[in-house]
mmCIF file of C-alpha atoms in Angstrom:
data_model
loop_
_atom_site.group_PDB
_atom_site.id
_atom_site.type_symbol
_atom_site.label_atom_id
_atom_site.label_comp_id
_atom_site.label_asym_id
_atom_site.label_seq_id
_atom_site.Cartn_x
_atom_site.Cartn_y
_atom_site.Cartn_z
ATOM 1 C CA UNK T 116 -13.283 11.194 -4.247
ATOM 2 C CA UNK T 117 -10.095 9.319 -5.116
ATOM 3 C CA UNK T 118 -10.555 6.150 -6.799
ATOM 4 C CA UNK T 119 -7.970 3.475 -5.662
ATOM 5 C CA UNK T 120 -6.175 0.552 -6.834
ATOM 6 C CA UNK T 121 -3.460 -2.287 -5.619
ATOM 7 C CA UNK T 122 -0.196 -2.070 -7.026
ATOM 8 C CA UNK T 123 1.002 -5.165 -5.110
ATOM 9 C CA UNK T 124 2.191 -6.406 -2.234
ATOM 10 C CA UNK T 125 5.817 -6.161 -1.172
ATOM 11 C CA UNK T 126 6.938 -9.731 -2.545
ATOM 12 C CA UNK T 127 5.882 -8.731 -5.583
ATOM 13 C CA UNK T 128 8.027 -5.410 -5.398
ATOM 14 C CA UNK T 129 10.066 -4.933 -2.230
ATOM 15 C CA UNK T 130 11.465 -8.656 -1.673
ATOM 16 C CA UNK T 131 10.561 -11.782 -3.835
ATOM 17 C CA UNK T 132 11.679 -14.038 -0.634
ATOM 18 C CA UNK T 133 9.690 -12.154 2.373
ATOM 19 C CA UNK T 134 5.794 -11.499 2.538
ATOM 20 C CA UNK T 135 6.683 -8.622 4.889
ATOM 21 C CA UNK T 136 8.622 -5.742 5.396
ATOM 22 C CA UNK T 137 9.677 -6.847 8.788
ATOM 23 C CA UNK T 138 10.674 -9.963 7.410
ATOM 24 C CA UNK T 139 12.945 -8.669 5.593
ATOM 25 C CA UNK T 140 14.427 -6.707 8.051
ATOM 26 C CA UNK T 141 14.530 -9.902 10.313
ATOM 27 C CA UNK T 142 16.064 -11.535 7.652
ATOM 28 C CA UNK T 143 18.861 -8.248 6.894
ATOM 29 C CA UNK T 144 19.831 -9.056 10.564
ATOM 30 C CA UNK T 145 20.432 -12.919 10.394
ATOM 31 C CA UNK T 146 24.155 -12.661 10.176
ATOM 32 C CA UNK T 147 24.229 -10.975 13.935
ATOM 33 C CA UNK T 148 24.728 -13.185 16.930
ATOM 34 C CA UNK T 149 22.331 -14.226 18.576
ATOM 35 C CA UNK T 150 22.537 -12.361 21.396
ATOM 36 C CA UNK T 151 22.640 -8.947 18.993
ATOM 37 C CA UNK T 152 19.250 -9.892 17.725
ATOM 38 C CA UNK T 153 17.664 -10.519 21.335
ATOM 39 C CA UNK T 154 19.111 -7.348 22.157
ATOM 40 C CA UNK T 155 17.611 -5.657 18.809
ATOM 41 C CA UNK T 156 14.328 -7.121 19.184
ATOM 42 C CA UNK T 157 13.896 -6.662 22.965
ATOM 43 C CA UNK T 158 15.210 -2.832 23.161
ATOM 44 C CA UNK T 159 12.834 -1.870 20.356
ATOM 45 C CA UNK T 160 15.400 -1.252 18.005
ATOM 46 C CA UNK T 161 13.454 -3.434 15.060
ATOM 47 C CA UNK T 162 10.445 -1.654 15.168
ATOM 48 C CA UNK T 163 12.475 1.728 14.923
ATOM 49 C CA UNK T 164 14.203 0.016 11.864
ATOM 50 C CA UNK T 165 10.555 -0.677 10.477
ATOM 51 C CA UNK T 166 9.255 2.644 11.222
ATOM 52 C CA UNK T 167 12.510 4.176 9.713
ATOM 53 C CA UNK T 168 12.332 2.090 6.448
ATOM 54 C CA UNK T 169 8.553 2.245 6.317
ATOM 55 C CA UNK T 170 8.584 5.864 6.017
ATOM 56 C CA UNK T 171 12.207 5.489 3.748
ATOM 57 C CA UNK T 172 9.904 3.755 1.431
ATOM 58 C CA UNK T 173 6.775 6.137 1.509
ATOM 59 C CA UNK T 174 9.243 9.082 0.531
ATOM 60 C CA UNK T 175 10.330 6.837 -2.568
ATOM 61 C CA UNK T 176 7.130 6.411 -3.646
ATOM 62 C CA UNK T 177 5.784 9.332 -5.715
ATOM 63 C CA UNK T 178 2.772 11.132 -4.930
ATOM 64 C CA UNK T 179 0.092 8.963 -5.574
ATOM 65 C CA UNK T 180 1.284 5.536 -4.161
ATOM 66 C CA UNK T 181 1.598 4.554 -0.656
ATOM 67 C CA UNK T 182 2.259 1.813 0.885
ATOM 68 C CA UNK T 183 -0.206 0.273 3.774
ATOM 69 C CA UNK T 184 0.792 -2.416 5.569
ATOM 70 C CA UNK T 185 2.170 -4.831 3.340
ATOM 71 C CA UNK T 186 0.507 -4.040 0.283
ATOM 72 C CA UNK T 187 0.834 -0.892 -2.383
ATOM 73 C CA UNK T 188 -2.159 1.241 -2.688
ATOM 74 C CA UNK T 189 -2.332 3.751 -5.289
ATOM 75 C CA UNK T 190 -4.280 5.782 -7.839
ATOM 76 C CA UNK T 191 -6.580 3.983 -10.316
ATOM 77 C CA UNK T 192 -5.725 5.098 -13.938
ATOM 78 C CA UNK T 193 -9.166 6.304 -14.198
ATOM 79 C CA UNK T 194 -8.873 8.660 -11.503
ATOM 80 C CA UNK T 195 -8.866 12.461 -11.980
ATOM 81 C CA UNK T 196 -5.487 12.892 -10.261
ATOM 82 C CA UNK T 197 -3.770 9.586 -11.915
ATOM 83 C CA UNK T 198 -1.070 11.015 -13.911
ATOM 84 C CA UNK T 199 1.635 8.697 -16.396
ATOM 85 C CA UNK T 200 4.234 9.345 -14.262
ATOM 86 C CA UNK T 201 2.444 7.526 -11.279
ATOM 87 C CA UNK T 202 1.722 4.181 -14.022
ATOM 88 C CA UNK T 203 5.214 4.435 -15.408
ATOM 89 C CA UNK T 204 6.751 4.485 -11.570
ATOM 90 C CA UNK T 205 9.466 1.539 -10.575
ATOM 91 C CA UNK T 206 8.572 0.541 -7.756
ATOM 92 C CA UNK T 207 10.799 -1.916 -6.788
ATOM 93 C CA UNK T 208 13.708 0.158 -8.451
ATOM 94 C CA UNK T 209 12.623 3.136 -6.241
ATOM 95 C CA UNK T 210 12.590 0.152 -2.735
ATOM 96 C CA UNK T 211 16.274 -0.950 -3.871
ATOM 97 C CA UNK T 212 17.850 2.679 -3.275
ATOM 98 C CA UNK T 213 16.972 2.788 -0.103
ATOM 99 C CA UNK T 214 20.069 1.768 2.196
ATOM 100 C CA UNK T 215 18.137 -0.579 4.486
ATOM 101 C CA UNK T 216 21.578 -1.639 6.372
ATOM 102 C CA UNK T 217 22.536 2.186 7.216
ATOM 103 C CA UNK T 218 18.658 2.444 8.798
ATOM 104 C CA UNK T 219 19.852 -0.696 10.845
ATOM 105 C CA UNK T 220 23.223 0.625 11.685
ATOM 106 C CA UNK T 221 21.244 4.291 12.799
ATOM 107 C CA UNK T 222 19.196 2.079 15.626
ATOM 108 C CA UNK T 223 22.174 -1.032 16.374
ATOM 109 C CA UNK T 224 22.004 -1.451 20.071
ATOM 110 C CA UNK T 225 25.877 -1.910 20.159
ATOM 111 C CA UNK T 226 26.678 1.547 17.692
#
């Protein structure tokens, strides 16, 4: 049995000014007309943006770490499997090399 831990939430390592991941991605998109962002959010193009950098964001994180919903979830150090690799891991480093803005140019209604 895997004994688990929270690593924090995403303000504390994806975005100091959003609570969420969509948030953030609402608030990548606030330059756009308005009419852009109806057309985003009623086409389903933001949740494929979420989904996309969700799982951007899963493949950053080493094995180990995940994140679920909003929060990080990982190994506990005093779990078999915990390694230093996993308590030395940047997580926010590893979030910030993810190009967000080419995951929202992939799904742009108008592209």
């Amino acid at each position: 049995m895997n004994v688990t831990t929270s690593y924090g939430t995403w303000n504390n390592h994806g975005d100091s000014g959003n609570l969420t991941v969509e948030a953030t991605i609402v608030d990548a998109i606030n330059g756009g007309d308005s009419d852009w962002q109806e057309r985003m959010d009623s086409s389903g193009a933001l949740d494929l943006i979420a989904s996309g950098y969700r799982n951007a964001i899963e493949n950053a994180l080493p094995a180990g770490i995940s994140i679920a919903g909003n929060e990080f979830i990982g190994l506990h150090h005093t779990d078999p499997d915990y390694t230093d690799t996993i308590g030395d891991f940047d997580i926010r480093a590893a979030i910030q090399e993810i190009g967000l803005f080419e995951i929202v140019q992939k799904h742009d209604v108008d592209a």
